[in-house]
PDB file of C-alpha atoms in Angstrom:
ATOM      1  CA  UNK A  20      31.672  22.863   8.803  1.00 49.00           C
ATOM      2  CA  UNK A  21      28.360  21.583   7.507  1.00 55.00           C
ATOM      3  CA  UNK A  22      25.001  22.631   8.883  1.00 54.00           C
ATOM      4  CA  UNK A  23      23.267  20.215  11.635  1.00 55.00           C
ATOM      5  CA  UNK A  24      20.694  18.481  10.135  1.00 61.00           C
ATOM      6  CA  UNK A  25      17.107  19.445  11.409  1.00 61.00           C
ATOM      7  CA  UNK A  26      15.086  16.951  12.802  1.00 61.00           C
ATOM      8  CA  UNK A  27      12.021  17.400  10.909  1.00 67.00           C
ATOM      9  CA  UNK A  28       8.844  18.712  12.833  1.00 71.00           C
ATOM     10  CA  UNK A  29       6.071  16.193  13.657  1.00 74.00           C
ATOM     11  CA  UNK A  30       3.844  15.577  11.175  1.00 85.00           C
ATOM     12  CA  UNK A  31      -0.007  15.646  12.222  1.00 79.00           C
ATOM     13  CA  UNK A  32      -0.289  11.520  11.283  1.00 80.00           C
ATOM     14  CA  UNK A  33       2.847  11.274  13.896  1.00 80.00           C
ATOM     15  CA  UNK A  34       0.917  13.277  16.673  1.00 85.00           C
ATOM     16  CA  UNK A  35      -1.617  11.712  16.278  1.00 86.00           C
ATOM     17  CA  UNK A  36      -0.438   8.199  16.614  1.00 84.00           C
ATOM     18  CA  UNK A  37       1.593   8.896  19.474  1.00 87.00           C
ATOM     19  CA  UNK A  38      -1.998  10.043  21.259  1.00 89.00           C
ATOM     20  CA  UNK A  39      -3.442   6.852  20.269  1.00 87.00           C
ATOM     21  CA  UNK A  40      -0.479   4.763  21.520  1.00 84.00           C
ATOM     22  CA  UNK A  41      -0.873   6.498  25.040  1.00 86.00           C
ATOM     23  CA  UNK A  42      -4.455   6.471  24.737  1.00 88.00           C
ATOM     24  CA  UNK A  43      -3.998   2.716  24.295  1.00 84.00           C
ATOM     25  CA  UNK A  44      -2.116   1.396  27.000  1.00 83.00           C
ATOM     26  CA  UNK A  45      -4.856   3.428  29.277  1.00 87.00           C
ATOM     27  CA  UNK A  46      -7.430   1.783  27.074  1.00 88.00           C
ATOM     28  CA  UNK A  47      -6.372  -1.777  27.199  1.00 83.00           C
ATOM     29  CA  UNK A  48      -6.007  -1.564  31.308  1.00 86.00           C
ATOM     30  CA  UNK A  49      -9.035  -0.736  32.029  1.00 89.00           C
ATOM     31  CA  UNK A  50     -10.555  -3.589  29.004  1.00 88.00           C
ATOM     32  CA  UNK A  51      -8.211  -6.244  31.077  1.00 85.00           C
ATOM     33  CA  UNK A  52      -9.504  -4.658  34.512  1.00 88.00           C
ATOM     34  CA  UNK A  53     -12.532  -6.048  33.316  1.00 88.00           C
ATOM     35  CA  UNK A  54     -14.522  -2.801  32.152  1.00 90.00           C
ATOM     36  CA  UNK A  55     -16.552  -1.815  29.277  1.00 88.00           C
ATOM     37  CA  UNK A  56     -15.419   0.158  26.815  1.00 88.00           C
ATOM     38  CA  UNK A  57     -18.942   1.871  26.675  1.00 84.00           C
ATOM     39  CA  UNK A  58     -18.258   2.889  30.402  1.00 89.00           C
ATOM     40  CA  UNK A  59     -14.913   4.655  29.982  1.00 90.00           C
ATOM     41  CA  UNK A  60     -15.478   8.120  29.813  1.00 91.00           C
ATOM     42  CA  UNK A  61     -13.604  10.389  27.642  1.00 91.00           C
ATOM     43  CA  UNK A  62     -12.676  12.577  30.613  1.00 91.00           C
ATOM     44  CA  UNK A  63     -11.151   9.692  32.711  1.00 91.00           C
ATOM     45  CA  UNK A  64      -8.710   9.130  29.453  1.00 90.00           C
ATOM     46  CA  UNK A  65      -7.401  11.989  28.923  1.00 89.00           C
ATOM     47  CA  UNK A  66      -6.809  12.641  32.363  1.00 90.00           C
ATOM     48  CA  UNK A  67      -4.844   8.884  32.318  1.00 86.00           C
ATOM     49  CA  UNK A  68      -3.039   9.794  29.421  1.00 86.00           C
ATOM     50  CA  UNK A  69      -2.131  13.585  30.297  1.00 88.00           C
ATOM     51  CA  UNK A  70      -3.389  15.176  27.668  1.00 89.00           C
ATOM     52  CA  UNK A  71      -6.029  18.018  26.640  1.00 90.00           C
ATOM     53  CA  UNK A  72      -9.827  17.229  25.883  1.00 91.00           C
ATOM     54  CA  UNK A  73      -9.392  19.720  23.261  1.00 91.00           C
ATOM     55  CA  UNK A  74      -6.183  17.506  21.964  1.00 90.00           C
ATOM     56  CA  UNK A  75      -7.896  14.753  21.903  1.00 91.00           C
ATOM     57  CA  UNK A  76     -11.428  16.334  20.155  1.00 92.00           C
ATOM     58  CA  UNK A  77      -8.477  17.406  17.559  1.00 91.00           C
ATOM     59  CA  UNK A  78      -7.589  13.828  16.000  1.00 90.00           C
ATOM     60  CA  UNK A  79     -10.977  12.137  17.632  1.00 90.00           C
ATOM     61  CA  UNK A  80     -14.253  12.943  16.558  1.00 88.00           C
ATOM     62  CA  UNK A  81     -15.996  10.925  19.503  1.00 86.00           C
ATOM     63  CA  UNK A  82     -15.092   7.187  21.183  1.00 85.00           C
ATOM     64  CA  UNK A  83     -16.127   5.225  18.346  1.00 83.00           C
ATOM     65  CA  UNK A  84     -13.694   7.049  16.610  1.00 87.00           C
ATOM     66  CA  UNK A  85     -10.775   6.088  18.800  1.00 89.00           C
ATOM     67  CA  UNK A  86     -12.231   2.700  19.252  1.00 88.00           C
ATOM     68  CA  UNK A  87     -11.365   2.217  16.135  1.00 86.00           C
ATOM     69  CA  UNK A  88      -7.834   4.321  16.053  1.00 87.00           C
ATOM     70  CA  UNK A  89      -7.096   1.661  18.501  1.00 85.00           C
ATOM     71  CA  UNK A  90      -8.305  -1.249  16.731  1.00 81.00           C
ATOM     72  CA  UNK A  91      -6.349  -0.687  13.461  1.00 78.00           C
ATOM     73  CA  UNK A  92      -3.331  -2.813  14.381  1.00 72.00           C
ATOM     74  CA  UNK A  93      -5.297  -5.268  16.276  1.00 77.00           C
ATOM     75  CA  UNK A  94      -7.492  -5.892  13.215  1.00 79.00           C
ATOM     76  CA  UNK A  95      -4.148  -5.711  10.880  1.00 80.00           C
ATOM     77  CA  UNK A  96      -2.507  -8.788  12.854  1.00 81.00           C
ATOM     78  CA  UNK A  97      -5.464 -10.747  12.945  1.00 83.00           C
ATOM     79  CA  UNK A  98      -6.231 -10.080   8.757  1.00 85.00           C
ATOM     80  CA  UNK A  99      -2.682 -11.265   8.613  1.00 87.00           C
ATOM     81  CA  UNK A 100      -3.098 -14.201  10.324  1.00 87.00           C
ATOM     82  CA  UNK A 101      -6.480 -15.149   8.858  1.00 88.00           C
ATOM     83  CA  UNK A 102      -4.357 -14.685   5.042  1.00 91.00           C
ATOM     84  CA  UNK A 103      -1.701 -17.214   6.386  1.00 92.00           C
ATOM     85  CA  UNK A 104      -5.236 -19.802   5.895  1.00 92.00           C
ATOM     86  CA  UNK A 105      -5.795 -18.700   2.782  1.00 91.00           C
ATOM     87  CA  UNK A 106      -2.266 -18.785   1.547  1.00 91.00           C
ATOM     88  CA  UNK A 107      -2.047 -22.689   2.598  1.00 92.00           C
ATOM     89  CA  UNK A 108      -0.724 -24.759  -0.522  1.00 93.00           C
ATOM     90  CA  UNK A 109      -2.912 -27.058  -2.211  1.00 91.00           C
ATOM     91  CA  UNK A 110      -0.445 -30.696  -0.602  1.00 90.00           C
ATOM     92  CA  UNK A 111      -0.958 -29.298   3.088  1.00 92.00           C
ATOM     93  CA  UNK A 112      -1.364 -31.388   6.052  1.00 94.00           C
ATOM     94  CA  UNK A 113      -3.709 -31.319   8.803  1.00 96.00           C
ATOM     95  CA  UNK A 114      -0.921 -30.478  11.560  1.00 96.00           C
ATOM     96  CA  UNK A 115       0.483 -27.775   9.055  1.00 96.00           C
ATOM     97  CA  UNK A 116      -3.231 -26.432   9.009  1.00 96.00           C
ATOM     98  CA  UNK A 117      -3.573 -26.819  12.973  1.00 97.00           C
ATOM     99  CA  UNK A 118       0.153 -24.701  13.150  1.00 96.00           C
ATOM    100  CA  UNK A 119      -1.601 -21.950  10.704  1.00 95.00           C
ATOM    101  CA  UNK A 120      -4.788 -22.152  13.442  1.00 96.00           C
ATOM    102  CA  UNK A 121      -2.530 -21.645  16.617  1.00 96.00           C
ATOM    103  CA  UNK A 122      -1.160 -18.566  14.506  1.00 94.00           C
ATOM    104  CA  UNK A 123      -4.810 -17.224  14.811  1.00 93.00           C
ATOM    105  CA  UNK A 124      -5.419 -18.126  17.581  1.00 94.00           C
ATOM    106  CA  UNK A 125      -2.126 -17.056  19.831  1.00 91.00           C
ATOM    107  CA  UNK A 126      -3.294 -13.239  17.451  1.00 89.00           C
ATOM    108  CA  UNK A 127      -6.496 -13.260  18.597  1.00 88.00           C
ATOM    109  CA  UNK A 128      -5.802 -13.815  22.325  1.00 88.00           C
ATOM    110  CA  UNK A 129      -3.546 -11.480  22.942  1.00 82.00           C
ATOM    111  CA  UNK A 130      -5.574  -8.734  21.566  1.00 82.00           C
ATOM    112  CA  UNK A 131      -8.982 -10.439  22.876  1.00 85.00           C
ATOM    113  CA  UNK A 132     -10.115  -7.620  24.697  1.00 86.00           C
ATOM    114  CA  UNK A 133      -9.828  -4.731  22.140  1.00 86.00           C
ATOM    115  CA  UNK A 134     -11.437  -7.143  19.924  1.00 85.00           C
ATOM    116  CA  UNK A 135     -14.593  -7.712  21.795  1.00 87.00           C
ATOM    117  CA  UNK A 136     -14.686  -4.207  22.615  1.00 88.00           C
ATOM    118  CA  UNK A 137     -14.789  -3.613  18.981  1.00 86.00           C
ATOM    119  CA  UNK A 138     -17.753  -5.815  18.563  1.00 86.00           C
ATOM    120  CA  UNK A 139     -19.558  -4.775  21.509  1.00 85.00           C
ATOM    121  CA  UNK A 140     -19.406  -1.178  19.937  1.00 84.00           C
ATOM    122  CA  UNK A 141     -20.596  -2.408  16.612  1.00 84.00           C
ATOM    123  CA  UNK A 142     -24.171  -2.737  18.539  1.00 85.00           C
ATOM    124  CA  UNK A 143     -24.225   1.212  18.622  1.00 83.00           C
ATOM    125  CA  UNK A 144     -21.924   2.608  16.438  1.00 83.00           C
ATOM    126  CA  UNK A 145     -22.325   2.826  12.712  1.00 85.00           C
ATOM    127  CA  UNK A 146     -18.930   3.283  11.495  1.00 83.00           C
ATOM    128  CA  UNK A 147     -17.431   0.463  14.084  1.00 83.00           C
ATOM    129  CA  UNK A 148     -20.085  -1.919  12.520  1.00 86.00           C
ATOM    130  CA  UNK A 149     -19.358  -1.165   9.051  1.00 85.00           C
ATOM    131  CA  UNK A 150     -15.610  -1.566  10.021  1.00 82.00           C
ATOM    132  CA  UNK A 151     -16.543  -4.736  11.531  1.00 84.00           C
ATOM    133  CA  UNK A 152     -18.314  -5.785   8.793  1.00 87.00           C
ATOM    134  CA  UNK A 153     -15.152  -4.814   6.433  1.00 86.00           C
ATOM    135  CA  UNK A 154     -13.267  -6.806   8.385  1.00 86.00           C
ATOM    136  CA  UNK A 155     -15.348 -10.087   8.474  1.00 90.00           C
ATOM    137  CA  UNK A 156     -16.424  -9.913   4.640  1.00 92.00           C
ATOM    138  CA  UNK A 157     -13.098  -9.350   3.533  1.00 90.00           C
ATOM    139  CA  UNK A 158     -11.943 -12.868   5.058  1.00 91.00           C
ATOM    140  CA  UNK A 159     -15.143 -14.380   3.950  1.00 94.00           C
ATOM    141  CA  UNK A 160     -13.645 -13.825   0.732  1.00 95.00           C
ATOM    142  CA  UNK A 161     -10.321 -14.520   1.034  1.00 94.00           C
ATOM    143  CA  UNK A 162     -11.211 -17.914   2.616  1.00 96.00           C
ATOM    144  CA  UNK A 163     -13.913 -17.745  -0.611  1.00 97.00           C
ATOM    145  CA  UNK A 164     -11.488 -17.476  -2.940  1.00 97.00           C
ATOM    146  CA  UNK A 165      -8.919 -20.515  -1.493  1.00 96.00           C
ATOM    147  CA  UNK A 166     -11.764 -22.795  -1.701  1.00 97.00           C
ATOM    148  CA  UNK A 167     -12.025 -22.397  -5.052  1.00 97.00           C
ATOM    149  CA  UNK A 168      -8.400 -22.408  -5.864  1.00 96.00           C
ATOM    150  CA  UNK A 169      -8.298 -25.454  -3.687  1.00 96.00           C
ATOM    151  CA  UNK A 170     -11.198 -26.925  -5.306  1.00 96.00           C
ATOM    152  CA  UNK A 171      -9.407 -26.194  -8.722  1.00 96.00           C
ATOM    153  CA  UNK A 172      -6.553 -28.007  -7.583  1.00 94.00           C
ATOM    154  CA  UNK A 173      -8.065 -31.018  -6.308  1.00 95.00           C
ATOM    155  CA  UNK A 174      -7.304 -30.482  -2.953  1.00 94.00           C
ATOM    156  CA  UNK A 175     -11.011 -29.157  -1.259  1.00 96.00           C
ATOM    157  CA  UNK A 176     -14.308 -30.993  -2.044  1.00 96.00           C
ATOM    158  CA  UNK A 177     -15.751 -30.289  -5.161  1.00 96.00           C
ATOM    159  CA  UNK A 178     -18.953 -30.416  -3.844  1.00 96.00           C
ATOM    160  CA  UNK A 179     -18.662 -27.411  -1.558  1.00 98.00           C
ATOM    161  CA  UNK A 180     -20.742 -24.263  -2.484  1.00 98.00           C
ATOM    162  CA  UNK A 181     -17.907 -22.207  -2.003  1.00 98.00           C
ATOM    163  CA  UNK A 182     -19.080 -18.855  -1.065  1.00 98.00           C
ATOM    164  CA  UNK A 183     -21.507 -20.156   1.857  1.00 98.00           C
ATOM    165  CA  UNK A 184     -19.342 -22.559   3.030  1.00 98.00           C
ATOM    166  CA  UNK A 185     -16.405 -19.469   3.542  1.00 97.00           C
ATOM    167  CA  UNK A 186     -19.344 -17.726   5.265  1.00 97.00           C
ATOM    168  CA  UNK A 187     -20.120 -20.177   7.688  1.00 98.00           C
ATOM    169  CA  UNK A 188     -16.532 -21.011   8.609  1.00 97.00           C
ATOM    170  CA  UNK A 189     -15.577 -17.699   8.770  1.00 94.00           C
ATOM    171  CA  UNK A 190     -18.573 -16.631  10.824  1.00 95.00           C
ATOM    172  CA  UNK A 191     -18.222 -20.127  13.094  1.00 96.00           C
ATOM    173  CA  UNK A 192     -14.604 -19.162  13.854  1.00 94.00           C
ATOM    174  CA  UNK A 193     -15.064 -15.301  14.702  1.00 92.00           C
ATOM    175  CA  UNK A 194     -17.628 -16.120  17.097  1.00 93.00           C
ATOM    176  CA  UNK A 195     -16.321 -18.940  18.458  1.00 95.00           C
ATOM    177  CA  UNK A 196     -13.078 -17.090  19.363  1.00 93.00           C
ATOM    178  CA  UNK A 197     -15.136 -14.421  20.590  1.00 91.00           C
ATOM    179  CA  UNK A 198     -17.358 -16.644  22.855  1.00 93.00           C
ATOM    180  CA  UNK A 199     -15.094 -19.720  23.982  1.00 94.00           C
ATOM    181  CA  UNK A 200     -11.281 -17.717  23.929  1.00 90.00           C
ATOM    182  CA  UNK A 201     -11.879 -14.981  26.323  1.00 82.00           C
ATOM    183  CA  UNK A 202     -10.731 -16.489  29.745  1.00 85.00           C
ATOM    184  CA  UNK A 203      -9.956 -19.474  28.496  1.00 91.00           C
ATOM    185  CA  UNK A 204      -6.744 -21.686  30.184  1.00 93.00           C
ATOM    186  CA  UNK A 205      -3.679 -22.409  27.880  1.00 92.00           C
ATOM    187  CA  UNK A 206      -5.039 -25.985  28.025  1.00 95.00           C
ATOM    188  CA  UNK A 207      -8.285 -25.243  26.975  1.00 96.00           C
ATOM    189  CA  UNK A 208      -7.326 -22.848  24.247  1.00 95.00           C
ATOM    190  CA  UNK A 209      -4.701 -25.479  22.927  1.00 96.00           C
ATOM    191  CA  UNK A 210      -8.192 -27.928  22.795  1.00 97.00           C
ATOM    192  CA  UNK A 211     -10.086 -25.390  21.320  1.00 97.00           C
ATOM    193  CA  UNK A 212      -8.084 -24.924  18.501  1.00 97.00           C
ATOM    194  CA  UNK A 213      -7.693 -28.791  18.026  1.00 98.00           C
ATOM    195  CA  UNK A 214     -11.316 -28.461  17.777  1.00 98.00           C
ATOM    196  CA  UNK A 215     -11.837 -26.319  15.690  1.00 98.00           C
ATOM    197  CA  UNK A 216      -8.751 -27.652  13.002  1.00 98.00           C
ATOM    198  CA  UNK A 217     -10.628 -31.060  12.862  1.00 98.00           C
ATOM    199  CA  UNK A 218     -13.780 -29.191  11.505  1.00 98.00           C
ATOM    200  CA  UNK A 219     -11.889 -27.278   9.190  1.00 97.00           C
ATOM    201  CA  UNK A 220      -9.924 -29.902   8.304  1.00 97.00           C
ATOM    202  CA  UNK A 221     -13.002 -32.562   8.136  1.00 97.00           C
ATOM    203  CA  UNK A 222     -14.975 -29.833   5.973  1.00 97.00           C
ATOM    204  CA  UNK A 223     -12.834 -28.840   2.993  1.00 97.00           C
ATOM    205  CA  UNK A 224      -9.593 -31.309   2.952  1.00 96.00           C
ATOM    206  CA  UNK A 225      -9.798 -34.643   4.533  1.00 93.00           C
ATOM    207  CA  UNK A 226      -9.761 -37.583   2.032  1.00 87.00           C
ATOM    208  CA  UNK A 227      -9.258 -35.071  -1.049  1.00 87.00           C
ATOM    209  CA  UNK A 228      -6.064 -35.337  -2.779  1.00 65.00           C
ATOM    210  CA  UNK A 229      -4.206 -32.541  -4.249  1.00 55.00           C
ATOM    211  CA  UNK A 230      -3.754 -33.514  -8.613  1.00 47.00           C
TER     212      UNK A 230
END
């Protein structure tokens, strides 16, 4: 009869995520409550989530740390969803841009809260900032680098310096999601993004034929 096969033993990387799962669901209550991340003590988590302050000292170094435990997905979907820009082909259309917008912007509202908790705790902590700052020069660049593919092709305005005009779009759409999305109505979020396609589309495509 052949041995039963052993479940193997958590590994540390599995513990810990499975704190920072529970540790998020208390997290993102209290954020949608309408509290401040800077106001949530480590002590009223722990005792939420059942577990140890010693356990959670173990895989946390302080709240900055888990700030940002719990913003690694959050900051995955929206990267992925800022690429889906970039990736646009050279022929696209402006309501095939406007779909790729509602992509970022249907990712960015339903994780609105542990976003702007993020930034809020950029104002204090070091390593959330430079995370932050990761984050927002990495799709400076991506957006960068289709403006100049685009720009190759025909299909953005020659004109454009590219670098500082990724920089201002990029920095003109994080804050405006951060500013207008928050508690905005379906309605208003659906004009919003309308909005914010025409100057997108305005800026780098309109009247510029793909060769």
């Amino acid at each position: 009869m052949p041995a039963a096969r052993q479940t193997p033993a958590p590994t540390r990387d599995d513990r810990r995520r499975r704190i920072t799962d529970l540790l998020l669901v208390e997290v993102e209550q209290l954020l949608e409550a309408g509290e401040n991340y800077a106001d949530i003590s480590v002590e009223r988590l722990i005792t939420a989530a059942n577990i140890s302050r010693s356990t959670f000292y173990v895989y946390f170094e302080d709240k900055g740390a888990l700030l940002l435990a719990l913003a690694e997905d959050v900051v995955e979907q929206l990267v992925l969803s800022a690429q889906a820009w970039w990736s646009l082909p050279h022929d696209l259309d402006r309501p095939l841009l406007e779909q790729t917008m509602r992509g970022i912007f249907r990712t960015y509202a339903q994780h609105a809260r542990m976003w702007e908790a993020m930034i809020d705790a950029a104002a204090y902590d070091h390593k959330v900032r430079s995370s932050f700052r990761r984050v927002v020069d990495g799709s400076t660049l991506g957006l960068e680098q289709h403006i100049r593919a685009g720009q190759a092709a025909g299909s953005i305005r020659a004109e454009l310096d590219a670098k500082r005009t990724a920089g201002w779009l990029t920095w003109m759409t994080e804050r405006g999601l951060y500013q207008l999305l928050g508690d905005a109505t379906t309605a208003e979020t659906n004009r919003l993004c309308k909005a914010h396609t025409a100057i997108v589309w305005h800026t780098l495509y309109d009247g510029v034929a793909a060769a």
